[in-house]
Coordinates of C-alpha atoms in Angstrom, one line a residue:
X978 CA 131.8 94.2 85.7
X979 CA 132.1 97.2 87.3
X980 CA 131.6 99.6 84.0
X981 CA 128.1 97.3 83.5
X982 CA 127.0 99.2 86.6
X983 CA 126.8 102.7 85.4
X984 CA 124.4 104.4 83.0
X985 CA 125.5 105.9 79.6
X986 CA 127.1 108.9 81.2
X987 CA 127.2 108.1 84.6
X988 CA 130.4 108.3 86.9
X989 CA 128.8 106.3 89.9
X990 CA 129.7 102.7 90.2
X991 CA 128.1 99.6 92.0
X992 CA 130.3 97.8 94.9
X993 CA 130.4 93.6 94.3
X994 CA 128.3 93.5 96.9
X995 CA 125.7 95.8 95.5
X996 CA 125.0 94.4 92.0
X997 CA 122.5 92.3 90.7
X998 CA 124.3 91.6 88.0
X999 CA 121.6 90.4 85.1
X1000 CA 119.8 93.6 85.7
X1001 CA 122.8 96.2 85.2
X1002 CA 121.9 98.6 82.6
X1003 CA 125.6 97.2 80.7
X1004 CA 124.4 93.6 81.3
X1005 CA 121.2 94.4 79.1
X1006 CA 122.2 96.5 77.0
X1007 CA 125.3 94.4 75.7
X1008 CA 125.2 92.4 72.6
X1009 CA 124.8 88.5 72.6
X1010 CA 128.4 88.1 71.9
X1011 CA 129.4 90.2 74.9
X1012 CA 126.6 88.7 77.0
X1013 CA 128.4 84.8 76.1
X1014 CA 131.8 86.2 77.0
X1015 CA 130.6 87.3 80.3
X1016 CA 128.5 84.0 81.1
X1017 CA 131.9 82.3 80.3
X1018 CA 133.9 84.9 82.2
X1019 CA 131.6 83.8 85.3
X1020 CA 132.5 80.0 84.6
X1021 CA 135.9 80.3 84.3
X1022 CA 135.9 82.4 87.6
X1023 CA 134.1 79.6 89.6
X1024 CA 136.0 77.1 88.9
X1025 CA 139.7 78.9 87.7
X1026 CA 140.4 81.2 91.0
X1027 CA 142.6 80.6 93.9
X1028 CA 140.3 83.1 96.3
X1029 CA 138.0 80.3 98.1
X1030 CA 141.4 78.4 98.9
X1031 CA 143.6 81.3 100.3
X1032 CA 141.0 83.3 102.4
X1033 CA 139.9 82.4 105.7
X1034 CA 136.2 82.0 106.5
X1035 CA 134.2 83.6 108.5
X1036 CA 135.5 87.2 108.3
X1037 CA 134.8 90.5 109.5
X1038 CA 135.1 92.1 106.1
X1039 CA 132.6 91.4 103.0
X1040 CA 135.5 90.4 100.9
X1041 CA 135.7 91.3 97.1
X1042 CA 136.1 88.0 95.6
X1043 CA 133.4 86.8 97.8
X1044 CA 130.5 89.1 96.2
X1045 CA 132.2 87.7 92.8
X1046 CA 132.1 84.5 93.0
X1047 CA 128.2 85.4 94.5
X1048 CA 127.7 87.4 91.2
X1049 CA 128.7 84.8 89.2
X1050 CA 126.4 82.3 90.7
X1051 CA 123.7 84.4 90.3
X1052 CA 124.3 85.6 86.5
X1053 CA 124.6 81.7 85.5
X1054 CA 121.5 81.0 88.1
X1055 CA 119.4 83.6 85.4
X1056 CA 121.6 82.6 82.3
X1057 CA 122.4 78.5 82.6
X1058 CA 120.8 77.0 85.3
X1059 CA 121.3 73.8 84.0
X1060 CA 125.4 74.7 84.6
X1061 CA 124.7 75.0 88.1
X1062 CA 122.7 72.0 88.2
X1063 CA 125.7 69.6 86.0
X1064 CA 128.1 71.0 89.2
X1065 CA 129.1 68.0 91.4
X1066 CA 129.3 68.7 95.2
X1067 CA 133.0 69.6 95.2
X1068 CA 132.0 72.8 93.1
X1069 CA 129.5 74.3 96.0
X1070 CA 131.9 73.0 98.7
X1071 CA 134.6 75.7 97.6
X1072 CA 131.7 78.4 97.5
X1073 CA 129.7 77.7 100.6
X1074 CA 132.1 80.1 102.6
X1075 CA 131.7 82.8 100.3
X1076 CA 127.7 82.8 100.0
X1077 CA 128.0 82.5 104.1
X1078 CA 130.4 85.4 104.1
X1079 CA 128.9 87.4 101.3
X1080 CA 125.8 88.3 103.4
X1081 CA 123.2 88.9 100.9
X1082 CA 121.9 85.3 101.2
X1083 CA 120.5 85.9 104.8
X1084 CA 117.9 89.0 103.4
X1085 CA 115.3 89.3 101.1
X1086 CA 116.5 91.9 98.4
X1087 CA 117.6 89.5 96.5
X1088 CA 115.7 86.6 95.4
X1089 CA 118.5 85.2 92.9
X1090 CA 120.9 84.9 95.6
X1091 CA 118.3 82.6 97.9
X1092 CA 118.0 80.3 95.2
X1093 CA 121.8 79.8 94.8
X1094 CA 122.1 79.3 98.5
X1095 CA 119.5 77.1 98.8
X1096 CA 121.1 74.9 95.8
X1097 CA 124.4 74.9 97.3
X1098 CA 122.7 73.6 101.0
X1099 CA 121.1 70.9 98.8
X1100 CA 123.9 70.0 97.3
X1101 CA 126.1 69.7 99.7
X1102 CA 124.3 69.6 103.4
X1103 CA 127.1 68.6 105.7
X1104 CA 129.5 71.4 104.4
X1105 CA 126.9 73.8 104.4
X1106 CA 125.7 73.3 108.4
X1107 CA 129.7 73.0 109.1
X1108 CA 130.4 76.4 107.9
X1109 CA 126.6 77.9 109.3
X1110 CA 127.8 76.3 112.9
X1111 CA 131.3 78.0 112.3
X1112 CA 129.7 81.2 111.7
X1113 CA 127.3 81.5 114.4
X1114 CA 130.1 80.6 116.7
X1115 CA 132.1 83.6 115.7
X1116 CA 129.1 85.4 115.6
X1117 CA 128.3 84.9 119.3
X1118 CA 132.2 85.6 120.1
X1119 CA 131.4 89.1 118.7
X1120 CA 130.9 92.4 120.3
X1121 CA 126.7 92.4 119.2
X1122 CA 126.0 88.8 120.6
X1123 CA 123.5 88.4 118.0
X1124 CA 122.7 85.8 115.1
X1125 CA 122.7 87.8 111.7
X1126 CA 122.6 84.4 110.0
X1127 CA 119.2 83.8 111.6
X1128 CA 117.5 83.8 107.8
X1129 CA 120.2 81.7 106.1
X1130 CA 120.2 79.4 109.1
X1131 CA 116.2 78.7 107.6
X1132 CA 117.1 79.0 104.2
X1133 CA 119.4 75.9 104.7
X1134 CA 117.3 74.5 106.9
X1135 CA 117.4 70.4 107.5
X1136 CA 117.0 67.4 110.2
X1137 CA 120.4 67.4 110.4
X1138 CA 121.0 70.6 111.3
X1139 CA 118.7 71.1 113.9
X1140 CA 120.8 68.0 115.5
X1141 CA 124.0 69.6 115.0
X1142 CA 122.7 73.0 116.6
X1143 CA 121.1 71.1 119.3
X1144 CA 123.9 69.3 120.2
X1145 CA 125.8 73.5 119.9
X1146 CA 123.1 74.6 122.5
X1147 CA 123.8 71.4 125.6
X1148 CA 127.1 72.3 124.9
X1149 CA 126.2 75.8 126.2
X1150 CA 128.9 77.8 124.1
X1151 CA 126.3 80.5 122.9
X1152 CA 125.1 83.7 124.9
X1153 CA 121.9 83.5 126.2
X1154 CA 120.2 85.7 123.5
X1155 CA 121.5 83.8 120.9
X1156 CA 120.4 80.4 122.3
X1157 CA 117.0 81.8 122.9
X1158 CA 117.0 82.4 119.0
X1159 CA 118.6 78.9 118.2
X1160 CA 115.8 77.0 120.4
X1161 CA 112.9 79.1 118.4
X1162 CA 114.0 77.4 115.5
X1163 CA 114.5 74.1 116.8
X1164 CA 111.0 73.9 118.4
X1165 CA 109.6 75.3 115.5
X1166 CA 110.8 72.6 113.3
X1167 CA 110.0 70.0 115.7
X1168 CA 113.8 69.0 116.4
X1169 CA 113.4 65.6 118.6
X1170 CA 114.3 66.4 122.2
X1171 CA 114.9 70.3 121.8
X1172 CA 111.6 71.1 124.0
X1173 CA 112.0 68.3 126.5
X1174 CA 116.0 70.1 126.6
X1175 CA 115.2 73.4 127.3
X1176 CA 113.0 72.6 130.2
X1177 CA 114.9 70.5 131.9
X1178 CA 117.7 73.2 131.9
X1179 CA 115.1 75.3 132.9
X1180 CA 114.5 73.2 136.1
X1181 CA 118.0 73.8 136.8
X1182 CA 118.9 76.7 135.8
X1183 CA 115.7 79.2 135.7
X1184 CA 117.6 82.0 138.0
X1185 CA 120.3 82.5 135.4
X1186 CA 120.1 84.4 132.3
X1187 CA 120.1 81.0 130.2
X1188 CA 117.1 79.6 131.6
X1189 CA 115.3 82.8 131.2
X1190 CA 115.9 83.3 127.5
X1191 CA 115.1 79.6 127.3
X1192 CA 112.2 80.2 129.2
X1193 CA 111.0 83.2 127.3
X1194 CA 111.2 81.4 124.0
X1195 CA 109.0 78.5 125.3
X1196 CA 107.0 80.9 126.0
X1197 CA 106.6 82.4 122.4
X1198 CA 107.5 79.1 120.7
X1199 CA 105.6 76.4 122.1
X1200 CA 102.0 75.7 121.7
X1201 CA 101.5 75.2 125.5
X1202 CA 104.3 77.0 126.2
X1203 CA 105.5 74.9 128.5
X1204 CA 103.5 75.8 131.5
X1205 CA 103.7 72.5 133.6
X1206 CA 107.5 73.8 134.0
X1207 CA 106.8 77.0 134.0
X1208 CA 104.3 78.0 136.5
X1209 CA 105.4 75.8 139.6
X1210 CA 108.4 78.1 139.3
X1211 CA 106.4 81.3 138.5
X1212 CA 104.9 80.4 142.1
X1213 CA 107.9 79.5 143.8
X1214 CA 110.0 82.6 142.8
X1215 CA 107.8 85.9 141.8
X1216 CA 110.7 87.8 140.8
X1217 CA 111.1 85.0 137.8
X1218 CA 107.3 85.1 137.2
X1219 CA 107.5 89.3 137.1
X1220 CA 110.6 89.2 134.4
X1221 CA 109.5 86.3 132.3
X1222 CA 105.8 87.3 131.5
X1223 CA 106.7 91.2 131.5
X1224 CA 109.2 90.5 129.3

């Protein structure tokens, strides 16, 4: 795959992670025959290697066989959809961690890999939030505290994820910043008992730096954000009021 990433005469190669593999200048320029070998190449790959059973999701490192098995999805995705469409859960379950862990799925370069994430969230919706929880837990243990899954947390979007990551947030695992982000989405998708939540822990805890994220998404989130809670505490303590509106 790699020499389909060059141009006749050129000594600079793609990275996995950097290829879009039906538009390589070697992917359009190969013959029919070649072009079958490679669609086959990609199946056999899916469904033939050991990597989504001996590497440990979610990683620090873009791993190799990762961005593969994301290439491979992709190139059937614009080859044989219907392929991906036959696949029974069990085939997206072993490649959940890799579009998770590849990256490209949580930007908007890439339209191909969206649609392949979005299949595999369809397909198998329990898996899918599993692995999004696992990863925004060891994305808040990290030295950024921040949620660069935010867009393929939406892309897989369902009822039952905003449950699972509402039951996440009264469990109060997640930094502050990242909760803030977590209840944005949950309000914005009208997740059952996320407002109501948010300001009762805001009651309680509007001094701290939970309640004011919490607070400060209410603000941005919520059609009335939330002032009945709100301003009898912007009264009672200025410095609150001065920090949550300046902010």
């Amino acid at each position: 795959i790699s020499e389909m990433s060059i141009d006749k005469g050129g000594t600079h190669y793609m990275t996995l992670h950097q290829m879009d593999v039906n538009k390589l200048q070697g992917w359009l320029q190969a013959p029919d025959e070649m072009k079958s070998r490679i669609v086959a190449a990609a199946k056999a790959y899916l469904t033939l290697t050991t990597f989504p059973a001996t590497n440990k999701f979610p990683s620090e490192q873009t791993m190799f066989g990762a961005s593969a098995g994301v290439n491979a999805l992709v190139l059937l995705w614009a080859t044989e959809p219907t392929y991906l469409e036959a696949q029974p859960p069990e085939f997206w379950i072993r490649w959940i961690p890799s579009l998770i862990g590849d990256g490209r799925a949580g930007n908007d370069k890439n339209p191909a890999v969206e649609s392949v994430f979005r299949m595999a969230a369809t397909a198998a919706p329990a898996v899918m939030n599993a692995e999004l929880l696992e990863q925004i837990r060891f994305e808040n243990s990290g030295q950024q505290k921040f949620l660069f899954c935010s867009e393929m947390v939406d892309r897989a979007w369902s009822e039952s994820l905003g449950i699972a990551l509402l039951g996440e947030l009264r469990g109060n695992i997640f930094v502050p910043s990242i909760q803030g982000t977590i209840l944005y989405k949950l309000i914005q998708h009208s997740v059952p008992g996320s407002k109501q939540w948010a300001e009762e822990t805001i009651r309680a805890e509007y001094q701290s730096d939970r309640g004011m994220a919490l607070a400060k998404t209410l603000v941005n989130a919520s059609d009335d954000a939330s002032w009945d809670v709100l301003w009898p505490l912007i009264q009672t303590d200025t410095r609150f009021g001065r920090d949550l509106l300046e902010g």
